[in-house]
Amino acid sequence: MVTRPLITVLGASGLIGSSVVAELARRPVRLRAVGRRTAVPAGPGRPVADVETRSVDLSRPGLLAEAVAGSDAVIHLVAHLDGAGTWRTTDGDSAAERLTTGLVHELADALRPAPATGRPPSTVVFASTATAATGPATAYERQKSAAERVLADATAAGALRGVSLRLSTVFGPAPAPAADRGVVSAMARRALDGTPITMWHDGTVRRDLLYVRDAATAFTAALDHADALAGRHWSVGSGRSSALGDVFRTVAATVASRTGRPPVAVHRVEPPAFASAADFRDVSVDPAPFRSVTGWTPRVPLHEALDRTVAALAGTHGKDLL
């Protein structure tokens, strides 16, 4: 009898994690979903995978090794969120540095195969950021870059096969209690509440927006092509950048079409004190190298992804769109 491979998803109850779990649940694997909250695969029908769920707070030292024990592959999606639920961090934030960089060090140690076993190195697919290569770098970007280097070094040493995916801005609906706290959903919620959508700039700042289901299939594609991808970072995005002003006006119009109310206003406000240069930086992503190796391509057009997101937030057959 052939033993099914064990794939562990860290951060399985988050926005991307819940979609990755749903994708992997359709495969004949053993699937371990690790998150602060219990993560149950979403989607129609019963899972094909043998699914195990674990509720683990990986911010507590000493719990990672047990969480990934025996894994043939690990998808690392753990993110540091501040009290407001955002990714922002500052230099000297030890909690953020531990979750972003420290856990990757621990993974390399925990997954290192013992010489006597002859076991091949495990695969680690790490969620990095598309802005890791841009500057001036924020603390968050520096921590992601440091984690990428740890994976690259561990791959070179034969401890694991590390793949870093530099993701563009991911958005979309997720099963409760996960939520997208990013800018697209935040503005959609404002519009649904009848509140004007606000921008910290004139709306010309551009972002590459990637629907969450497309992000999830990028991770499964990376698993399938780990040999060719290992030891490097790869940009993953839609390949199209959009002006945020246009995106927000589309969100306002989409909400209006569902509520029957006039579109809310979209206007500029003064940025808060915690805004950084990264908030005003254009971001474009070229996923062609990743596509050439894996064949992956995003499937959901932006207008459809925005409509699905608004529908889910509005509670209109949103469950069917996850």
GROMACS .gro file of C-alpha atoms in nm:
model
  322
    1MET     CA    1   0.000   0.000   0.000
    2VAL     CA    2   0.140   0.339  -0.102
    3THR     CA    3   0.136   0.594   0.177
    4ARG     CA    4  -0.019   0.922   0.080
    5PRO     CA    5   0.218   1.221   0.111
    6LEU     CA    6   0.162   1.448   0.409
    7ILE     CA    7   0.117   1.817   0.325
    8THR     CA    8   0.098   2.062   0.615
    9VAL     CA    9  -0.050   2.408   0.571
   10LEU     CA   10   0.063   2.659   0.833
   11GLY     CA   11  -0.174   2.953   0.865
   12ALA     CA   12  -0.455   2.733   0.732
   13SER     CA   13  -0.735   2.940   0.882
   14GLY     CA   14  -0.633   3.266   0.713
   15LEU     CA   15  -0.747   3.416   0.384
   16ILE     CA   16  -0.497   3.241   0.157
   17GLY     CA   17  -0.460   2.940   0.384
   18SER     CA   18  -0.829   2.851   0.378
   19SER     CA   19  -0.827   2.859  -0.004
   20VAL     CA   20  -0.509   2.650  -0.021
   21VAL     CA   21  -0.665   2.393   0.213
   22ALA     CA   22  -0.975   2.380  -0.008
   23GLU     CA   23  -0.757   2.317  -0.315
   24LEU     CA   24  -0.549   2.047  -0.149
   25ALA     CA   25  -0.857   1.877  -0.003
   26ARG     CA   26  -0.941   1.769  -0.358
   27ARG     CA   27  -0.617   1.570  -0.385
   28PRO     CA   28  -0.535   1.216  -0.267
   29VAL     CA   29  -0.301   1.331   0.010
   30ARG     CA   30  -0.286   1.348   0.385
   31LEU     CA   31  -0.359   1.709   0.470
   32ARG     CA   32  -0.274   1.870   0.803
   33ALA     CA   33  -0.434   2.213   0.843
   34VAL     CA   34  -0.264   2.412   1.120
   35GLY     CA   35  -0.402   2.746   1.232
   36ARG     CA   36  -0.501   2.948   1.534
   37ARG     CA   37  -0.858   2.852   1.451
   38THR     CA   38  -0.982   2.519   1.324
   39ALA     CA   39  -0.963   2.518   0.945
   40VAL     CA   40  -1.218   2.302   0.766
   41PRO     CA   41  -1.189   2.254   0.388
   42ALA     CA   42  -1.450   2.456   0.200
   43GLY     CA   43  -1.613   2.361  -0.125
   44PRO     CA   44  -1.871   2.115  -0.255
   45GLY     CA   45  -1.861   1.747  -0.169
   46ARG     CA   46  -1.651   1.553   0.077
   47PRO     CA   47  -1.273   1.600   0.074
   48VAL     CA   48  -1.067   1.347  -0.120
   49ALA     CA   49  -0.776   1.410   0.115
   50ASP     CA   50  -0.741   1.260   0.460
   51VAL     CA   51  -0.775   1.580   0.659
   52GLU     CA   52  -0.640   1.652   1.005
   53THR     CA   53  -0.696   1.990   1.170
   54ARG     CA   54  -0.485   2.133   1.450
   55SER     CA   55  -0.540   2.453   1.643
   56VAL     CA   56  -0.192   2.582   1.727
   57ASP     CA   57  -0.064   2.929   1.816
   58LEU     CA   58   0.274   2.928   1.642
   59SER     CA   59   0.368   3.257   1.806
   60ARG     CA   60   0.440   3.042   2.112
   61PRO     CA   61   0.793   2.897   2.093
   62GLY     CA   62   0.845   2.524   2.074
   63LEU     CA   63   0.526   2.423   1.892
   64LEU     CA   64   0.637   2.430   1.530
   65ALA     CA   65   0.839   2.108   1.520
   66GLU     CA   66   0.544   1.898   1.635
   67ALA     CA   67   0.310   2.078   1.394
   68VAL     CA   68   0.522   1.982   1.090
   69ALA     CA   69   0.652   1.644   1.209
   70GLY     CA   70   0.655   1.388   0.929
   71SER     CA   71   0.560   1.639   0.658
   72ASP     CA   72   0.663   1.576   0.301
   73ALA     CA   73   0.571   1.935   0.219
   74VAL     CA   74   0.485   2.249   0.415
   75ILE     CA   75   0.306   2.556   0.286
   76HIS     CA   76   0.405   2.842   0.514
   77LEU     CA   77   0.138   3.113   0.524
   78VAL     CA   78   0.172   3.230   0.883
   79ALA     CA   79   0.144   3.607   0.901
   80HIS     CA   80   0.203   3.856   1.177
   81LEU     CA   81  -0.100   4.078   1.228
   82ASP     CA   82  -0.107   4.370   1.468
   83GLY     CA   83  -0.397   4.449   1.699
   84ALA     CA   84  -0.587   4.611   1.412
   85GLY     CA   85  -0.545   4.302   1.195
   86THR     CA   86  -0.292   4.454   0.953
   87TRP     CA   87   0.050   4.333   0.838
   88ARG     CA   88   0.228   4.656   0.932
   89THR     CA   89   0.532   4.617   1.153
   90THR     CA   90   0.829   4.817   1.267
   91ASP     CA   91   1.197   4.743   1.321
   92GLY     CA   92   1.250   4.593   1.663
   93ASP     CA   93   0.910   4.419   1.669
   94SER     CA   94   1.027   4.084   1.802
   95ALA     CA   95   0.688   3.916   1.760
   96ALA     CA   96   0.673   4.007   1.391
   97GLU     CA   97   1.032   3.903   1.331
   98ARG     CA   98   0.977   3.568   1.499
   99LEU     CA   99   0.669   3.484   1.289
  100THR     CA  100   0.812   3.616   0.963
  101THR     CA  101   1.176   3.508   0.982
  102GLY     CA  102   1.220   3.302   1.298
  103LEU     CA  103   0.968   3.037   1.199
  104VAL     CA  104   1.157   2.974   0.876
  105HIS     CA  105   1.476   2.911   1.077
  106GLU     CA  106   1.278   2.666   1.291
  107LEU     CA  107   1.134   2.497   0.983
  108ALA     CA  108   1.480   2.439   0.840
  109ASP     CA  109   1.587   2.274   1.166
  110ALA     CA  110   1.267   2.074   1.214
  111LEU     CA  111   1.256   1.937   0.859
  112ARG     CA  112   1.626   1.858   0.817
  113PRO     CA  113   1.632   1.485   0.727
  114ALA     CA  114   1.837   1.257   0.948
  115PRO     CA  115   2.125   1.106   0.743
  116ALA     CA  116   2.043   0.749   0.841
  117THR     CA  117   1.682   0.761   0.716
  118GLY     CA  118   1.756   0.830   0.352
  119ARG     CA  119   1.442   1.043   0.348
  120PRO     CA  120   1.440   1.305   0.071
  121PRO     CA  121   1.426   1.670   0.175
  122SER     CA  122   1.082   1.810   0.245
  123THR     CA  123   0.943   2.091   0.033
  124VAL     CA  124   0.862   2.431   0.184
  125VAL     CA  125   0.661   2.686  -0.013
  126PHE     CA  126   0.678   3.025   0.158
  127ALA     CA  127   0.449   3.324   0.109
  128SER     CA  128   0.667   3.629   0.052
  129THR     CA  129   0.581   3.969  -0.091
  130ALA     CA  130   0.617   4.118  -0.438
  131THR     CA  131   0.766   4.431  -0.285
  132ALA     CA  132   1.061   4.244  -0.130
  133ALA     CA  133   1.278   4.356  -0.423
  134THR     CA  134   1.170   4.720  -0.419
  135GLY     CA  135   1.291   5.002  -0.203
  136PRO     CA  136   1.324   5.175   0.027
  137ALA     CA  137   1.234   4.857   0.214
  138THR     CA  138   0.999   4.851   0.509
  139ALA     CA  139   1.060   4.633   0.815
  140TYR     CA  140   0.804   4.386   0.680
  141GLU     CA  141   0.985   4.361   0.347
  142ARG     CA  142   1.324   4.319   0.513
  143GLN     CA  143   1.187   4.037   0.727
  144LYS     CA  144   1.038   3.861   0.424
  145SER     CA  145   1.367   3.896   0.235
  146ALA     CA  146   1.557   3.753   0.531
  147ALA     CA  147   1.322   3.453   0.539
  148GLU     CA  148   1.378   3.398   0.166
  149ARG     CA  149   1.754   3.387   0.226
  150VAL     CA  150   1.710   3.131   0.504
  151LEU     CA  151   1.516   2.906   0.267
  152ALA     CA  152   1.769   2.950  -0.012
  153ASP     CA  153   2.058   2.864   0.220
  154ALA     CA  154   1.874   2.561   0.362
  155THR     CA  155   1.803   2.441   0.008
  156ALA     CA  156   2.169   2.476  -0.087
  157ALA     CA  157   2.264   2.277   0.224
  158GLY     CA  158   2.022   1.998   0.135
  159ALA     CA  159   1.804   2.050   0.443
  160LEU     CA  160   1.488   2.111   0.241
  161ARG     CA  161   1.360   2.229  -0.096
  162GLY     CA  162   1.254   2.589  -0.044
  163VAL     CA  163   1.038   2.791  -0.282
  164SER     CA  164   0.947   3.154  -0.212
  165LEU     CA  165   0.643   3.301  -0.386
  166ARG     CA  166   0.652   3.680  -0.400
  167LEU     CA  167   0.282   3.756  -0.400
  168SER     CA  168   0.116   4.070  -0.527
  169THR     CA  169  -0.186   4.212  -0.338
  170VAL     CA  170  -0.417   3.918  -0.268
  171PHE     CA  171  -0.787   3.978  -0.203
  172GLY     CA  172  -1.118   3.796  -0.205
  173PRO     CA  173  -1.374   3.618   0.010
  174ALA     CA  174  -1.285   3.348   0.260
  175PRO     CA  175  -1.493   3.113   0.475
  176ALA     CA  176  -1.568   3.238   0.826
  177PRO     CA  177  -1.399   3.306   1.059
  178ALA     CA  178  -1.119   3.400   0.815
  179ALA     CA  179  -1.148   3.743   0.658
  180ASP     CA  180  -0.972   3.956   0.402
  181ARG     CA  181  -0.852   4.264   0.588
  182GLY     CA  182  -0.685   4.408   0.279
  183VAL     CA  183  -0.763   4.735   0.110
  184VAL     CA  184  -1.009   4.600  -0.150
  185SER     CA  185  -1.239   4.433   0.099
  186ALA     CA  186  -1.202   4.719   0.345
  187MET     CA  187  -1.330   4.963   0.085
  188ALA     CA  188  -1.607   4.727  -0.024
  189ARG     CA  189  -1.725   4.711   0.337
  190ARG     CA  190  -1.728   5.090   0.352
  191ALA     CA  191  -1.937   5.107   0.037
  192LEU     CA  192  -2.180   4.843   0.169
  193ASP     CA  193  -2.219   5.053   0.484
  194GLY     CA  194  -2.294   5.360   0.270
  195THR     CA  195  -1.967   5.525   0.376
  196PRO     CA  196  -1.746   5.709   0.122
  197ILE     CA  197  -1.436   5.526   0.002
  198THR     CA  198  -1.119   5.713   0.094
  199MET     CA  199  -0.770   5.713  -0.054
  200TRP     CA  200  -0.441   5.845   0.086
  201HIS     CA  201  -0.339   5.964  -0.263
  202ASP     CA  202  -0.491   6.086  -0.587
  203GLY     CA  203  -0.589   5.738  -0.704
  204THR     CA  204  -0.313   5.693  -0.960
  205VAL     CA  205  -0.107   5.460  -0.740
  206ARG     CA  206  -0.111   5.122  -0.913
  207ARG     CA  207  -0.132   4.772  -0.768
  208ASP     CA  208  -0.129   4.422  -0.912
  209LEU     CA  209  -0.441   4.261  -0.761
  210LEU     CA  210  -0.459   3.880  -0.742
  211TYR     CA  211  -0.778   3.693  -0.657
  212VAL     CA  212  -0.736   3.457  -0.363
  213ARG     CA  213  -0.836   3.142  -0.550
  214ASP     CA  214  -0.571   3.217  -0.812
  215ALA     CA  215  -0.317   3.267  -0.534
  216ALA     CA  216  -0.412   2.929  -0.390
  217THR     CA  217  -0.357   2.748  -0.720
  218ALA     CA  218  -0.015   2.913  -0.745
  219PHE     CA  219   0.083   2.736  -0.423
  220THR     CA  220  -0.039   2.399  -0.546
  221ALA     CA  221   0.146   2.457  -0.875
  222ALA     CA  222   0.463   2.530  -0.676
  223LEU     CA  223   0.423   2.200  -0.492
  224ASP     CA  224   0.387   2.016  -0.821
  225HIS     CA  225   0.705   2.173  -0.965
  226ALA     CA  226   0.918   2.205  -0.653
  227ASP     CA  227   1.224   2.042  -0.809
  228ALA     CA  228   1.244   2.308  -1.079
  229LEU     CA  229   1.155   2.598  -0.849
  230ALA     CA  230   1.360   2.517  -0.538
  231GLY     CA  231   1.621   2.757  -0.409
  232ARG     CA  232   1.476   3.071  -0.568
  233HIS     CA  233   1.203   3.330  -0.532
  234TRP     CA  234   0.930   3.367  -0.792
  235SER     CA  235   0.694   3.655  -0.861
  236VAL     CA  236   0.325   3.567  -0.859
  237GLY     CA  237   0.053   3.809  -0.962
  238SER     CA  238  -0.204   3.885  -1.225
  239GLY     CA  239   0.056   4.052  -1.448
  240ARG     CA  240  -0.165   4.362  -1.472
  241SER     CA  241  -0.145   4.671  -1.252
  242SER     CA  242  -0.453   4.885  -1.193
  243ALA     CA  243  -0.491   5.238  -1.063
  244LEU     CA  244  -0.649   5.214  -0.719
  245GLY     CA  245  -0.883   5.503  -0.792
  246ASP     CA  246  -1.031   5.305  -1.081
  247VAL     CA  247  -1.054   4.993  -0.866
  248PHE     CA  248  -1.235   5.175  -0.587
  249ARG     CA  249  -1.480   5.337  -0.828
  250THR     CA  250  -1.554   4.993  -0.970
  251VAL     CA  251  -1.610   4.863  -0.617
  252ALA     CA  252  -1.851   5.151  -0.547
  253ALA     CA  253  -2.042   5.080  -0.869
  254THR     CA  254  -2.052   4.706  -0.800
  255VAL     CA  255  -2.192   4.764  -0.453
  256ALA     CA  256  -2.450   5.006  -0.593
  257SER     CA  257  -2.566   4.747  -0.846
  258ARG     CA  258  -2.637   4.506  -0.561
  259THR     CA  259  -2.790   4.747  -0.311
  260GLY     CA  260  -2.987   4.969  -0.547
  261ARG     CA  261  -2.837   5.275  -0.383
  262PRO     CA  262  -2.627   5.538  -0.563
  263PRO     CA  263  -2.251   5.465  -0.566
  264VAL     CA  264  -2.070   5.606  -0.266
  265ALA     CA  265  -1.820   5.884  -0.324
  266VAL     CA  266  -1.450   5.806  -0.374
  267HIS     CA  267  -1.224   6.086  -0.254
  268ARG     CA  268  -0.880   6.168  -0.122
  269VAL     CA  269  -0.794   6.219   0.246
  270GLU     CA  270  -0.474   6.306   0.427
  271PRO     CA  271  -0.265   5.995   0.498
  272PRO     CA  272  -0.229   5.888   0.863
  273ALA     CA  273   0.096   5.924   1.051
  274PHE     CA  274   0.175   5.552   1.018
  275ALA     CA  275   0.163   5.557   0.636
  276SER     CA  276   0.495   5.465   0.474
  277ALA     CA  277   0.657   5.519   0.137
  278ALA     CA  278   0.536   5.170   0.040
  279ASP     CA  279   0.176   5.294   0.048
  280PHE     CA  280   0.247   5.532  -0.241
  281ARG     CA  281   0.465   5.301  -0.450
  282ASP     CA  282   0.342   5.150  -0.776
  283VAL     CA  283   0.367   4.771  -0.778
  284SER     CA  284   0.376   4.564  -1.094
  285VAL     CA  285   0.448   4.192  -1.113
  286ASP     CA  286   0.576   3.976  -1.397
  287PRO     CA  287   0.461   3.617  -1.337
  288ALA     CA  288   0.596   3.494  -1.673
  289PRO     CA  289   0.900   3.307  -1.529
  290PHE     CA  290   0.678   3.122  -1.280
  291ARG     CA  291   0.427   3.046  -1.555
  292SER     CA  292   0.699   2.914  -1.787
  293VAL     CA  293   0.799   2.654  -1.528
  294THR     CA  294   0.459   2.559  -1.385
  295GLY     CA  295   0.201   2.649  -1.647
  296TRP     CA  296   0.010   2.842  -1.380
  297THR     CA  297  -0.195   3.138  -1.488
  298PRO     CA  298  -0.461   3.342  -1.305
  299ARG     CA  299  -0.812   3.247  -1.415
  300VAL     CA  300  -1.044   3.506  -1.259
  301PRO     CA  301  -1.056   3.850  -1.428
  302LEU     CA  302  -1.042   4.150  -1.198
  303HIS     CA  303  -1.400   4.263  -1.262
  304GLU     CA  304  -1.531   3.915  -1.179
  305ALA     CA  305  -1.310   3.888  -0.871
  306LEU     CA  306  -1.438   4.223  -0.743
  307ASP     CA  307  -1.797   4.114  -0.803
  308ARG     CA  308  -1.742   3.786  -0.618
  309THR     CA  309  -1.583   3.970  -0.328
  310VAL     CA  310  -1.866   4.221  -0.298
  311ALA     CA  311  -2.125   3.943  -0.325
  312ALA     CA  312  -1.961   3.746  -0.045
  313LEU     CA  313  -1.930   4.051   0.181
  314ALA     CA  314  -2.291   4.143   0.110
  315GLY     CA  315  -2.400   3.791   0.201
  316THR     CA  316  -2.550   3.734  -0.144
  317HIS     CA  317  -2.482   3.368  -0.236
  318GLY     CA  318  -2.127   3.448  -0.128
  319LYS     CA  319  -2.074   3.098   0.010
  320ASP     CA  320  -2.106   2.957  -0.341
  321LEU     CA  321  -1.828   3.185  -0.467
  322LEU     CA  322  -1.551   3.078  -0.229
   0.00000   0.00000   0.00000
